[in-house]
Short mmCIF file of C-alpha atoms in Angstrom, two decimals:
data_model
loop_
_atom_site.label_atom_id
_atom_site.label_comp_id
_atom_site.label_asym_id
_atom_site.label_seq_id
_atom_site.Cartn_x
_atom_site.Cartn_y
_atom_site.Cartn_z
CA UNK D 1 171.12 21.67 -170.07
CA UNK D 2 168.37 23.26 -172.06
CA UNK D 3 166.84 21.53 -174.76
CA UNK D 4 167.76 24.19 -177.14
CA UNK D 5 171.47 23.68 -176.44
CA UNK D 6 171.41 20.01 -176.51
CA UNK D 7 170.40 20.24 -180.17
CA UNK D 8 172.53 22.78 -181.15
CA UNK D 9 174.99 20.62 -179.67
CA UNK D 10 175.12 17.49 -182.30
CA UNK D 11 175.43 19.68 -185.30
CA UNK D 12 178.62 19.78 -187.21
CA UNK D 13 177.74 22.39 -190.18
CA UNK D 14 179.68 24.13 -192.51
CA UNK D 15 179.73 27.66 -193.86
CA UNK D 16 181.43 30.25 -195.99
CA UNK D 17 184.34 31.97 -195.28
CA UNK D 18 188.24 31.70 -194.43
CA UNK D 19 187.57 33.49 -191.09
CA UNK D 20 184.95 32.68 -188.74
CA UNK D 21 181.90 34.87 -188.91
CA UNK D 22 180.47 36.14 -185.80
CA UNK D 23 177.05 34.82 -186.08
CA UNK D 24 179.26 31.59 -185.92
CA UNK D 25 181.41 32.26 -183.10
CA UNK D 26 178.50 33.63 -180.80
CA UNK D 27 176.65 29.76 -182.01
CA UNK D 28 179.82 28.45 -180.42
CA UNK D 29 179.88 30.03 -177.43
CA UNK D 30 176.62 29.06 -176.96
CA UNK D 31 177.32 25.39 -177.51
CA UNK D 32 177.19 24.49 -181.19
CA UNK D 33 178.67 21.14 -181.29
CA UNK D 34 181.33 22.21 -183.82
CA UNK D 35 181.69 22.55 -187.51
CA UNK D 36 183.30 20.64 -190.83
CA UNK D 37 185.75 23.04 -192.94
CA UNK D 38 185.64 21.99 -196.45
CA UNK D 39 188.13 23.92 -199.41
CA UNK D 40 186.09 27.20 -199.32
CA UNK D 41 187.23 27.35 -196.01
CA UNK D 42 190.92 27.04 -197.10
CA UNK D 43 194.28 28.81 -197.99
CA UNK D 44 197.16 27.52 -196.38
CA UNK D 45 197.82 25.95 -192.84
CA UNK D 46 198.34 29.23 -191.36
CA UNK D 47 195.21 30.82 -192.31
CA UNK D 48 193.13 27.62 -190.70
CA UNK D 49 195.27 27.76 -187.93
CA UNK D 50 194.09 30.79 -187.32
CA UNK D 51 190.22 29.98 -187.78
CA UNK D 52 190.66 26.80 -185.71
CA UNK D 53 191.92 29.29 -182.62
CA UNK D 54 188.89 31.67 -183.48
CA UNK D 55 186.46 28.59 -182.42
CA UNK D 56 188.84 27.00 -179.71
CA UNK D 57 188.66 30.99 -178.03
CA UNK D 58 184.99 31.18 -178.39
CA UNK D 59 184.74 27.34 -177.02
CA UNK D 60 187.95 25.34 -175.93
CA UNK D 61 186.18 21.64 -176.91
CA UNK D 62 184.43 22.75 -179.80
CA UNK D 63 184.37 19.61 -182.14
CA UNK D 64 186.82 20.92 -185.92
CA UNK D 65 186.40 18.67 -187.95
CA UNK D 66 187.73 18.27 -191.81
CA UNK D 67 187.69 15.27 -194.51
CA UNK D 68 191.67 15.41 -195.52
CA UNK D 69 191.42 11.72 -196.40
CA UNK D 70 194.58 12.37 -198.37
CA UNK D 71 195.15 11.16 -202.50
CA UNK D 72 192.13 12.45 -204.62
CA UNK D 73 190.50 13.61 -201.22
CA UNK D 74 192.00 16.71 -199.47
CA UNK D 75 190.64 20.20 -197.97
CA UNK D 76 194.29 21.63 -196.88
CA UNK D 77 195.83 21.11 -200.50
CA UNK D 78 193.17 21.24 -202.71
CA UNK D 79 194.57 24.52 -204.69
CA UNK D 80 197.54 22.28 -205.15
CA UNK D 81 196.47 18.48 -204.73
CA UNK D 82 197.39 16.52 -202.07
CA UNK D 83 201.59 15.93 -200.41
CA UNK D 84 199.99 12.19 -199.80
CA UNK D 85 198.57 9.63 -201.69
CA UNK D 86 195.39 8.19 -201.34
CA UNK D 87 194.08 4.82 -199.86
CA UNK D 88 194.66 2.66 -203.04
CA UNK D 89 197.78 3.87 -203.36
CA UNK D 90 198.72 2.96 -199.61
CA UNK D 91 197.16 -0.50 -200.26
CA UNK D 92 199.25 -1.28 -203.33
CA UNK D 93 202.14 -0.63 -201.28
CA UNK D 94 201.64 -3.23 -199.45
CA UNK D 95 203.58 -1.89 -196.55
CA UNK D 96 201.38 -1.36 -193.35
CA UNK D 97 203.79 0.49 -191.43
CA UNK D 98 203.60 3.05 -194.44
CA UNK D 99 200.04 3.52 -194.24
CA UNK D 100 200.83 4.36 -190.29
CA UNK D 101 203.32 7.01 -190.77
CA UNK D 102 201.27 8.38 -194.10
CA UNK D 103 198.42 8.79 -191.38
CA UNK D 104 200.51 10.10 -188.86
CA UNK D 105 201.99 12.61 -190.84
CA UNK D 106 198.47 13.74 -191.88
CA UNK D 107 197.16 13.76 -188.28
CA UNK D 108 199.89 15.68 -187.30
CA UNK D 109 199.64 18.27 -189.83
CA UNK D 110 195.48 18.27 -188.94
CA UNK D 111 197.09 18.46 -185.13
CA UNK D 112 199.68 21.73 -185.77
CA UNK D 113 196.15 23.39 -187.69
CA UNK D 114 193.94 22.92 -184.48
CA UNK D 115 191.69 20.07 -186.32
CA UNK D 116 189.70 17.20 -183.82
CA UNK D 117 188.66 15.36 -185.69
CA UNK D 118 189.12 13.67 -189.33
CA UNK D 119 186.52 12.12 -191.60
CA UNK D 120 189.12 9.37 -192.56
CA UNK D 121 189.72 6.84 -193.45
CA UNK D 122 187.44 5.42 -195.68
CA UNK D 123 186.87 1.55 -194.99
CA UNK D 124 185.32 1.36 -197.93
CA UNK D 125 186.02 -1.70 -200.40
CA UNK D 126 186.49 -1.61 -204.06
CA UNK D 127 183.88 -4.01 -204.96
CA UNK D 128 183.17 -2.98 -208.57
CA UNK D 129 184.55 -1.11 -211.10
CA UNK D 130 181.04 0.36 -211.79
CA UNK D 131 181.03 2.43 -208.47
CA UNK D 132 181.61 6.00 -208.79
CA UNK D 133 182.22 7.35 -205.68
CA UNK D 134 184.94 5.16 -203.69
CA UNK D 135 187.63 4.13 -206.14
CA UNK D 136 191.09 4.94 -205.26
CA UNK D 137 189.12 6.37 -201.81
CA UNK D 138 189.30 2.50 -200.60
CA UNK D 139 192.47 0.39 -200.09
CA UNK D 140 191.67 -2.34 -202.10
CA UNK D 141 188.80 -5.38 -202.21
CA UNK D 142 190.39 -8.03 -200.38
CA UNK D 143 188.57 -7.21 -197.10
CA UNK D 144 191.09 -8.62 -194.55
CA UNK D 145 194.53 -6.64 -196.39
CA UNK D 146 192.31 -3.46 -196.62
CA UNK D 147 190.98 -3.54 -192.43
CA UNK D 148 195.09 -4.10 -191.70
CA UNK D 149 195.15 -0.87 -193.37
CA UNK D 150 192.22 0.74 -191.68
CA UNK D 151 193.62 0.11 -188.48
CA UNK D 152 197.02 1.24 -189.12
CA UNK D 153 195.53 4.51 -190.14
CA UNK D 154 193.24 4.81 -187.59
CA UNK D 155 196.32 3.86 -185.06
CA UNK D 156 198.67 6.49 -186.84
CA UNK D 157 196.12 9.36 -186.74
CA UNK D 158 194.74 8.90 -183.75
CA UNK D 159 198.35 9.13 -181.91
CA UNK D 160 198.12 12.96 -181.83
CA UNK D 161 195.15 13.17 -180.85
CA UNK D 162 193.25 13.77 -183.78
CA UNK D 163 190.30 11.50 -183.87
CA UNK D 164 189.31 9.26 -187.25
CA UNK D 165 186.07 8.39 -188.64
CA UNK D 166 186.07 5.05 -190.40
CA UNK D 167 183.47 5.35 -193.24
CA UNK D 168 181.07 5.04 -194.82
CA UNK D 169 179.23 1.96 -193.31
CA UNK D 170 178.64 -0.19 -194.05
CA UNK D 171 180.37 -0.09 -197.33
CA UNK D 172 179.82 2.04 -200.34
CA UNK D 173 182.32 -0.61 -202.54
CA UNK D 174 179.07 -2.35 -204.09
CA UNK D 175 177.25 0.88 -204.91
CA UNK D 176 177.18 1.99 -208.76
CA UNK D 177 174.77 4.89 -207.79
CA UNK D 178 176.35 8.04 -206.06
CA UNK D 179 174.23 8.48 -202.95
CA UNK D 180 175.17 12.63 -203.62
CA UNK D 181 172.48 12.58 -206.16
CA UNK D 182 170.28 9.36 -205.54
CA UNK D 183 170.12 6.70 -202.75
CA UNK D 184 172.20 3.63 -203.64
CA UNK D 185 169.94 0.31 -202.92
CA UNK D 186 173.33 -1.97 -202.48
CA UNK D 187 172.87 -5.81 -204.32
CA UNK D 188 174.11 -7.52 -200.94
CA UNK D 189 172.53 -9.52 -198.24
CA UNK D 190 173.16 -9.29 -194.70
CA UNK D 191 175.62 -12.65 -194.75
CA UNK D 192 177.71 -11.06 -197.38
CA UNK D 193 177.92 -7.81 -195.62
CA UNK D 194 179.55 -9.92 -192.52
CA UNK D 195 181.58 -11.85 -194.91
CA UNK D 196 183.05 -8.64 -197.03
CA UNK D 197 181.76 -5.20 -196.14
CA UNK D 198 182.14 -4.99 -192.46
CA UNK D 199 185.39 -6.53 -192.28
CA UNK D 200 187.50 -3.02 -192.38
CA UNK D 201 184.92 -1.80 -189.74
CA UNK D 202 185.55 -4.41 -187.44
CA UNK D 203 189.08 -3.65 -187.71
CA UNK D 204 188.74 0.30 -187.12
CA UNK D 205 187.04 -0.48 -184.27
CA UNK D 206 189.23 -3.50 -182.42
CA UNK D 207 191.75 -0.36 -183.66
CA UNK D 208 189.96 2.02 -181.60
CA UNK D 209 188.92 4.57 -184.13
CA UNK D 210 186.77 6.90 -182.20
CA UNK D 211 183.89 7.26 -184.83
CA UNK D 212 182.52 5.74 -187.36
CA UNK D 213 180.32 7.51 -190.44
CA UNK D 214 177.28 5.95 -191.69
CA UNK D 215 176.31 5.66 -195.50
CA UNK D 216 173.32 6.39 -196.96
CA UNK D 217 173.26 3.39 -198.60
CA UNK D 218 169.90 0.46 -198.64
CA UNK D 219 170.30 -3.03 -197.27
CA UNK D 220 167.05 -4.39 -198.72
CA UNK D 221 166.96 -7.06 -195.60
CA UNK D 222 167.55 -4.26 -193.22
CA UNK D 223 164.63 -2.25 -194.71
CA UNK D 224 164.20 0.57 -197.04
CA UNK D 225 165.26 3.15 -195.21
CA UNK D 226 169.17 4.19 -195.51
CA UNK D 227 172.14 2.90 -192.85
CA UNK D 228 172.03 6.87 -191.60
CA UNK D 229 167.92 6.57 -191.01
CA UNK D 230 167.87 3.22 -189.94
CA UNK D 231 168.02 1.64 -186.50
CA UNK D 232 168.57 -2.10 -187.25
CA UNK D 233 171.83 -0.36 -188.99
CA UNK D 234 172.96 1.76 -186.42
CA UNK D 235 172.19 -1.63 -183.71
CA UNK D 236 174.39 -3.95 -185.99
CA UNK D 237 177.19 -1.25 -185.65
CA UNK D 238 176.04 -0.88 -181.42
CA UNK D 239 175.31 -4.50 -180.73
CA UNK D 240 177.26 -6.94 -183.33
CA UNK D 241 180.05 -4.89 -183.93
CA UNK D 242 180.11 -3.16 -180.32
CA UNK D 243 181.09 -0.11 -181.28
CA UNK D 244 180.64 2.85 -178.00
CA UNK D 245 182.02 5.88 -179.80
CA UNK D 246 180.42 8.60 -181.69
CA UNK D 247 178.51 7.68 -184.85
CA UNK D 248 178.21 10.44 -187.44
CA UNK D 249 176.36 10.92 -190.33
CA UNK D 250 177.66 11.30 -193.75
CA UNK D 251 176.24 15.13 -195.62
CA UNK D 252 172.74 14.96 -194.14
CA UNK D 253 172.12 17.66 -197.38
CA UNK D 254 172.87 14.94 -199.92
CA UNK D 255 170.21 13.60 -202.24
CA UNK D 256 170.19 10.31 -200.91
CA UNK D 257 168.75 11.28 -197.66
CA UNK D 258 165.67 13.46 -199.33
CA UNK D 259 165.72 17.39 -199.18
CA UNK D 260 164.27 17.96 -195.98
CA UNK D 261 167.25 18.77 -193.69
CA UNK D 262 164.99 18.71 -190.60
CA UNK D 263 163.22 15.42 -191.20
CA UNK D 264 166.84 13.90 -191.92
CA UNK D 265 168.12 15.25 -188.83
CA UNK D 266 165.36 14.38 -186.28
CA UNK D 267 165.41 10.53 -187.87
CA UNK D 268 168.66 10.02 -187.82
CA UNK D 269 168.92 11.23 -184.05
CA UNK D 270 165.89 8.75 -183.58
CA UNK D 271 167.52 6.23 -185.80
CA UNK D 272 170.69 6.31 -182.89
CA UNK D 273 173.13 8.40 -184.83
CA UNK D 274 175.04 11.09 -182.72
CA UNK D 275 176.24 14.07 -184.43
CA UNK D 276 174.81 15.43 -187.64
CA UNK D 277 177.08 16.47 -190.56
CA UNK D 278 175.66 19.54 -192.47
CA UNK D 279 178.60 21.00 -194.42
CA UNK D 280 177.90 20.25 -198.20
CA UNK D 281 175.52 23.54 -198.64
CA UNK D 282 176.45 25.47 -196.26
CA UNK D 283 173.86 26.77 -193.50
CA UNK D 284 173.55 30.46 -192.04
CA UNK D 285 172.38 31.22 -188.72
CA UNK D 286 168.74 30.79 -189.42
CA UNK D 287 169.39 27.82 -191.23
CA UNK D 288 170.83 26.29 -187.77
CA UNK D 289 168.05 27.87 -185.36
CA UNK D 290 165.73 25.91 -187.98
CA UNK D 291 167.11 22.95 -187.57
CA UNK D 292 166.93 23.57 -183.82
CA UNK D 293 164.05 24.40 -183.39
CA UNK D 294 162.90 21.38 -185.48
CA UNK D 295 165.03 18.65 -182.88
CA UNK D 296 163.51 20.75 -180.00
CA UNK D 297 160.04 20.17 -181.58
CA UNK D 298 160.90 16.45 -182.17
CA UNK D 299 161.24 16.03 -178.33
CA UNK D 300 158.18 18.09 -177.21
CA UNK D 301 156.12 15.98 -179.52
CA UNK D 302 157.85 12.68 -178.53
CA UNK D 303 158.96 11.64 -181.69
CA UNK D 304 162.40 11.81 -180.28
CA UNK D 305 163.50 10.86 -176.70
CA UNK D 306 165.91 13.78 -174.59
CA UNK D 307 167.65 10.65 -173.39
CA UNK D 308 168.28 9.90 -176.85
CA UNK D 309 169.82 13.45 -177.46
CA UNK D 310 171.84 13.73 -174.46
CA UNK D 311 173.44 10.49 -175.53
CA UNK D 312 173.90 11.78 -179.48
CA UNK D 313 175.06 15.19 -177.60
CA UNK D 314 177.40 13.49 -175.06
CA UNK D 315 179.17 11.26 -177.65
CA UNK D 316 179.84 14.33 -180.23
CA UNK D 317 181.20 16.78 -177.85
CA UNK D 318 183.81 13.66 -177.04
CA UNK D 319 185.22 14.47 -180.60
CA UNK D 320 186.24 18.07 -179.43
CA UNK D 321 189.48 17.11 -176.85
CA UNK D 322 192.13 19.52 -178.72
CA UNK D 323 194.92 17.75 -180.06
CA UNK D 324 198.67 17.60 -178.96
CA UNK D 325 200.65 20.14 -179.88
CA UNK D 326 202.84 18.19 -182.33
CA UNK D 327 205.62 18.60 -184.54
CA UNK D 328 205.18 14.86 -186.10
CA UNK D 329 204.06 16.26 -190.08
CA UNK D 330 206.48 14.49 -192.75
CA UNK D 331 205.92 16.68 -195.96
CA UNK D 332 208.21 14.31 -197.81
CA UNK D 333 206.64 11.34 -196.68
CA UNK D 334 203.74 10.99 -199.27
CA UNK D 335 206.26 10.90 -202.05
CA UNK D 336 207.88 8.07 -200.80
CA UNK D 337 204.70 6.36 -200.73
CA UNK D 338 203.57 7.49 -204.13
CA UNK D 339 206.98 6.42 -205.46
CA UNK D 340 206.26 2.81 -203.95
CA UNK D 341 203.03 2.23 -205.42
CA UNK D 342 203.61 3.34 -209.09
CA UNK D 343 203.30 -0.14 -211.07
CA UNK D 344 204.71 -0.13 -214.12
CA UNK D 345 203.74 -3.62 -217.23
CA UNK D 346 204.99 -3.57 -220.57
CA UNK D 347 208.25 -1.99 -222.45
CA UNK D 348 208.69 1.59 -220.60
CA UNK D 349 210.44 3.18 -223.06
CA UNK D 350 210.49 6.85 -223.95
CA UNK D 351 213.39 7.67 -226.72
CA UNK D 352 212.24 11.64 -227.91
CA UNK D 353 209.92 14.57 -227.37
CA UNK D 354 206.65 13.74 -225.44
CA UNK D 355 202.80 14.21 -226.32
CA UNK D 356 200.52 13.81 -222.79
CA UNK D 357 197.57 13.98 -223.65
CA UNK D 358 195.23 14.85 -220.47
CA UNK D 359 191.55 12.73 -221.12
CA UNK D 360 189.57 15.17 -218.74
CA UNK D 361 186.85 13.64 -217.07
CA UNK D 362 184.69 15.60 -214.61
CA UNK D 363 185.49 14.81 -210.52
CA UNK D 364 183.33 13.15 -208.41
CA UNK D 365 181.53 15.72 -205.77
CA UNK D 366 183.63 14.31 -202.84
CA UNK D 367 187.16 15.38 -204.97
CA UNK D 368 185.80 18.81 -206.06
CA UNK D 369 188.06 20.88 -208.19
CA UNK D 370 191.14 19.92 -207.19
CA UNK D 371 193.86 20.06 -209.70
CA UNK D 372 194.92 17.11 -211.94
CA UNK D 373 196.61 16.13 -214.82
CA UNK D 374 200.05 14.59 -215.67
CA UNK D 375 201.31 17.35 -218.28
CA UNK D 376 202.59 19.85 -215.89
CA UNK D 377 204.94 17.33 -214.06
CA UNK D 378 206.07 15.84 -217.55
CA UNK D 379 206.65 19.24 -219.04
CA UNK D 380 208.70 20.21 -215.79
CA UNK D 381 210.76 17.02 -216.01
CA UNK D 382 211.18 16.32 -219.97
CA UNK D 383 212.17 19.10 -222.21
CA UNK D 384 209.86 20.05 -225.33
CA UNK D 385 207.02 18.02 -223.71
CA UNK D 386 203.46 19.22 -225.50
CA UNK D 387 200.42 18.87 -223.24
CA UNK D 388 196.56 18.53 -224.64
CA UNK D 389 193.98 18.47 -222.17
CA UNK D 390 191.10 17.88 -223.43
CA UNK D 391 187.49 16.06 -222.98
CA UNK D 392 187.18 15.35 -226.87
CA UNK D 393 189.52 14.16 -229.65
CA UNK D 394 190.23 11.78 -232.19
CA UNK D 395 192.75 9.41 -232.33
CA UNK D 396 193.86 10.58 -235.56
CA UNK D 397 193.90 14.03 -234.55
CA UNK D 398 195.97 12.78 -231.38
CA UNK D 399 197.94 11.42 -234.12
CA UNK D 400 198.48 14.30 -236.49
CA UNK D 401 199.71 16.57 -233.21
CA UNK D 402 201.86 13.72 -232.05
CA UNK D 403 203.61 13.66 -235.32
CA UNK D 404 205.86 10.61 -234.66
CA UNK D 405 206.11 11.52 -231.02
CA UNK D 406 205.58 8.97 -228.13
CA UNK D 407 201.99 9.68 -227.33
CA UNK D 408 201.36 9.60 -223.35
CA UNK D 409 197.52 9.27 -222.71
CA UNK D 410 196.48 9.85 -218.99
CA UNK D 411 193.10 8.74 -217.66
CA UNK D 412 191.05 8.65 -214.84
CA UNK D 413 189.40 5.42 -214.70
CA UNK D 414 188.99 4.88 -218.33
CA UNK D 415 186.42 1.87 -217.37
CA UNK D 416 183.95 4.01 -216.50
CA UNK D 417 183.91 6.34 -219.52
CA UNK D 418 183.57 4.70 -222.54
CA UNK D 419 184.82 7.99 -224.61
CA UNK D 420 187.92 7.67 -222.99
CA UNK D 421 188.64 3.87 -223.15
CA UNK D 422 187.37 4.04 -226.70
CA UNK D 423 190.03 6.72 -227.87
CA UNK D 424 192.89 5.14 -225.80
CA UNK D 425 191.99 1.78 -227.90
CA UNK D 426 191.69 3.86 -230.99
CA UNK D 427 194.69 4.83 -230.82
CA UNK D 428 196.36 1.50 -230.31
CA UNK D 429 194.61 0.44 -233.17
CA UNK D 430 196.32 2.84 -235.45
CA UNK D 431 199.66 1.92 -234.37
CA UNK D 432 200.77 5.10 -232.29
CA UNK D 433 203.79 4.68 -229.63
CA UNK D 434 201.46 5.00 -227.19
CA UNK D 435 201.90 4.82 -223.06
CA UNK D 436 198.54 4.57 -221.06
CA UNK D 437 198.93 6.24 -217.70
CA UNK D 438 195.83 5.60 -215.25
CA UNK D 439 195.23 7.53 -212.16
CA UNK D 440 191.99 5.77 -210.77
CA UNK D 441 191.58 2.12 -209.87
CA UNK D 442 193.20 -0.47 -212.57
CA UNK D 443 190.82 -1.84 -215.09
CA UNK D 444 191.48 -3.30 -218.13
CA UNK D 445 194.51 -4.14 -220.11
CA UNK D 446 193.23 -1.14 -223.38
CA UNK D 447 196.69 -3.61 -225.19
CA UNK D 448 198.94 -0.15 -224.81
CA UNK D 449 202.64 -1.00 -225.27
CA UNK D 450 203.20 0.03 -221.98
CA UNK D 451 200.28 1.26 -219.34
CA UNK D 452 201.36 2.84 -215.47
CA UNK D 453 199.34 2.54 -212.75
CA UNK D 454 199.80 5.19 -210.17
CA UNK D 455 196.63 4.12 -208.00
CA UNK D 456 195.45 8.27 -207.63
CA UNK D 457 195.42 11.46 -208.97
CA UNK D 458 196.99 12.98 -206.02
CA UNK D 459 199.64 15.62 -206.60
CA UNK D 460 202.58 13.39 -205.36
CA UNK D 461 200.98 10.43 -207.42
CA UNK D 462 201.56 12.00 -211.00
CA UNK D 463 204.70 13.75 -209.82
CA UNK D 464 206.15 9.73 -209.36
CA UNK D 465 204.54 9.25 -212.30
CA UNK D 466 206.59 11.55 -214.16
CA UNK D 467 209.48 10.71 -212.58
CA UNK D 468 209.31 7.14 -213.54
CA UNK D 469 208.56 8.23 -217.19
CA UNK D 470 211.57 10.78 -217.41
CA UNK D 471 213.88 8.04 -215.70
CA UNK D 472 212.54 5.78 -218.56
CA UNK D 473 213.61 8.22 -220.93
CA UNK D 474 217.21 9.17 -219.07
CA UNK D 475 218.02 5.41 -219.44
CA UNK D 476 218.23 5.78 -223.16
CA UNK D 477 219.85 8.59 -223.97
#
């Protein structure tokens, strides 16, 4: 194989468009190693059932792969929000065989729409309530509950065929710095990595999850240089953890990793990563034949071994066996789940006409702009409901709209923005009948009468939400 294919061969980029362009389709056929769809790429199943057979025809094993992690995470539903919930919520359940049918339900549905391969699940841990990238992304921070979890999603998904990428290791759960802007340097030595962080890998991969995603994320005793840079990393995962299958790297365009897309792609090869992940900005056909050309010069000059990239290319085009044709997808399943892991503390009672009031705070870049808020589902379910969404207000002018109305206030990790977990205090303080619903992970008690935890903004996750509220509501009338 010529060198020039070989690195075309470990890229996985993204690009623009709900149809496959041809400058795309020609890369393809000429042995691109596949491509990540993100939303852009996205309007219904059909439509990327349609773009999935555009690749398979111009390359049967091309690798398609997509982050649907479900909850706050999704690329199919994110006009709509996603028919699952999300890790935490899974994990609050408390039910593995849940989290197995959740999974296989989304790798069927990934299966039907012609998709290899799924950047999920995250084996993340929530370590902090600082860190602003996991949250409800991770099943929870005992390590050994949330790998029993990890496996039985990486066991559900994989059954069709679909193949899951345990992420983002070694752990992002101790970050507070968002490596999509700067490079995390994580506060953890190597024995409590063992301890704690790599727990949920080791389960992925005595699971058999065919890839795991590396985290640009510092271990000072490992070096300076990121997990996706760095070979000591990438031989922990090899030699201590014995992982064989394909290791891929988490948005190679993210700031964390520097701005040079070709010196990030020629060290992580180097560095023992296999496939290269390229979809955040989205590359044209020049941008790839530069980043060829730049692997291509790597090996002339020696910097990077062809051994080395027939391995990386070997191990990615594994990811592009086409699923089983399935008809496994359970678009009532999520509910069910969502349902289970609203937690409810306090005196849930709702006797009138409702105020939700929507604290809007701005989406991490791995959500995107996916719809959220409680008001639509509580204005659907209870009649004369009032909805303010809004990023600034006063308690008393909460207050003055409520006007003797039970007040429902709806957050998003209030611990993390002090405006929000000011107001919601505020407006304790002056005595309103006040509800706190929050939709990222638990923090603290803000001494609301009565405060819901629904463990993710998912769509299905406020709709039980609601439902729990109206039923509260029902019950006293």
């Amino acid at each position: 194989m010529s060198l020039h294919r070989l690195a075309a061969a470990v890229l996985l980029p993204g690009f623009h468009g709900t149809t496959a362009p041809d400058w795309l389709l020609k890369r393809v056929t000429d042995g691109l190693g596949g491509v990540v769809l993100f939303g852009r790429n996205v309007v219904d199943d059909d439509q990327v059932t349609a773009l999935n057979a555009q690749l398979r025809a111009a390359r049967g094993d091309v690798v398609i792969g997509i982050d649907e992690e479900g909850g706050d995470v999704t690329r199919l539903d994110a006009g709509k929000g996603s028919e699952v919930p999300g890790n935490h919520a899974l994990g609050a359940t408390g039910d593995l065989a849940l989290t197995r049918e959740v999974a296989a339900s989304i790798g069927a549905r990934l299966a039907a729409c012609g998709v290899s391969l799924n950047l999920a699940p995250s084996a993340d841990l929530v370590l902090t309530l600082e860190d602003p990238i996991i949250g409800v992304r991770a099943f929870g921070s005992d390590p050994v509950v949330a790998g029993e979890h990890v496996a039985a999603f990486v066991e559900g998904q994989q059954a069709d065929g679909v193949a899951a990428c345990a992420k983002h290791f070694p752990g992002h759960g101790a970050s507070t710095a968002d490596s999509h802007r700067e490079l995390p340097v994580l506060p953890r030595t190597v024995a409590e990595l063992n301890a704690v962080e790599l727990v949920p890998f080791r389960a992925a991969i005595a699971a058999g999850v065919r890839s795991v995603m590396t985290g640009h994320l510092v271990i000072p005793e490992w070096g300076e240089a990121p997990a996706t840079l760095n070979p000591k990393a990438i031989a922990v995962l090899r030699d201590e953890l014995g992982f064989t299958g394909a290791i891929i790297t988490d948005g190679l365009d993210m700031k964390a990793v520097g701005g040079d897309l070709a010196q990030g792609s020629v060290r992580a090869l180097a560095a023992g990563v296999d496939a290269l992940c390229l979809g955040g900005e989205p590359l044209d056909d020049d941008g790839l034949q530069w980043l060829i050309d730049s692997i291509v010069a790597a090996v002339e000059s020696g910097a990077l071994s062809r051994q080395r990239l027939e391995e990386a290319a070997t191990r990615t085009a594994a990811l592009g066996t086409p699923p089983a044709t399935v008809t496994g997808h359970d678009a009532e399943i999520g509910l069910v789940a969502a349902r289970r892991a609203v937690e409810v503390t306090g005196e849930l009672v709702i006797t009138g006409p409702l105020l939700v009031v929507d604290l809007v705070v701005a989406p991490s870049e791995a959500v995107g702009a996916v719809p959220w808020g409680l008001g639509p589902y509580l204005t659907e379910l209870v009649e004369g409901t009032e909805v303010l969404a809004t990023d600034s207000v006063t308690a008393e002018e909460v207050a003055e709209k409520a006007d003797g109305r039970t007040v429902i206030v709806v957050t998003r990790e209030a611990h993390r923005h002090a405006w929000a977990r000011d107001l919601v205090a505020d407006m304790t303080r002056i005595g309103l009948d006040l509800v706190h619903v929050e939709t990222g992970v638990p923090g603290p008690d803000l001494g609301t009468a009565a405060r819901v935890n629904t463990h993710g903004g998912s769509r299905v996750c406020l709709r039980a939400a609601a439902e729990r509220i109206a039923s509260s509501r029902l019950k006293t009338t």
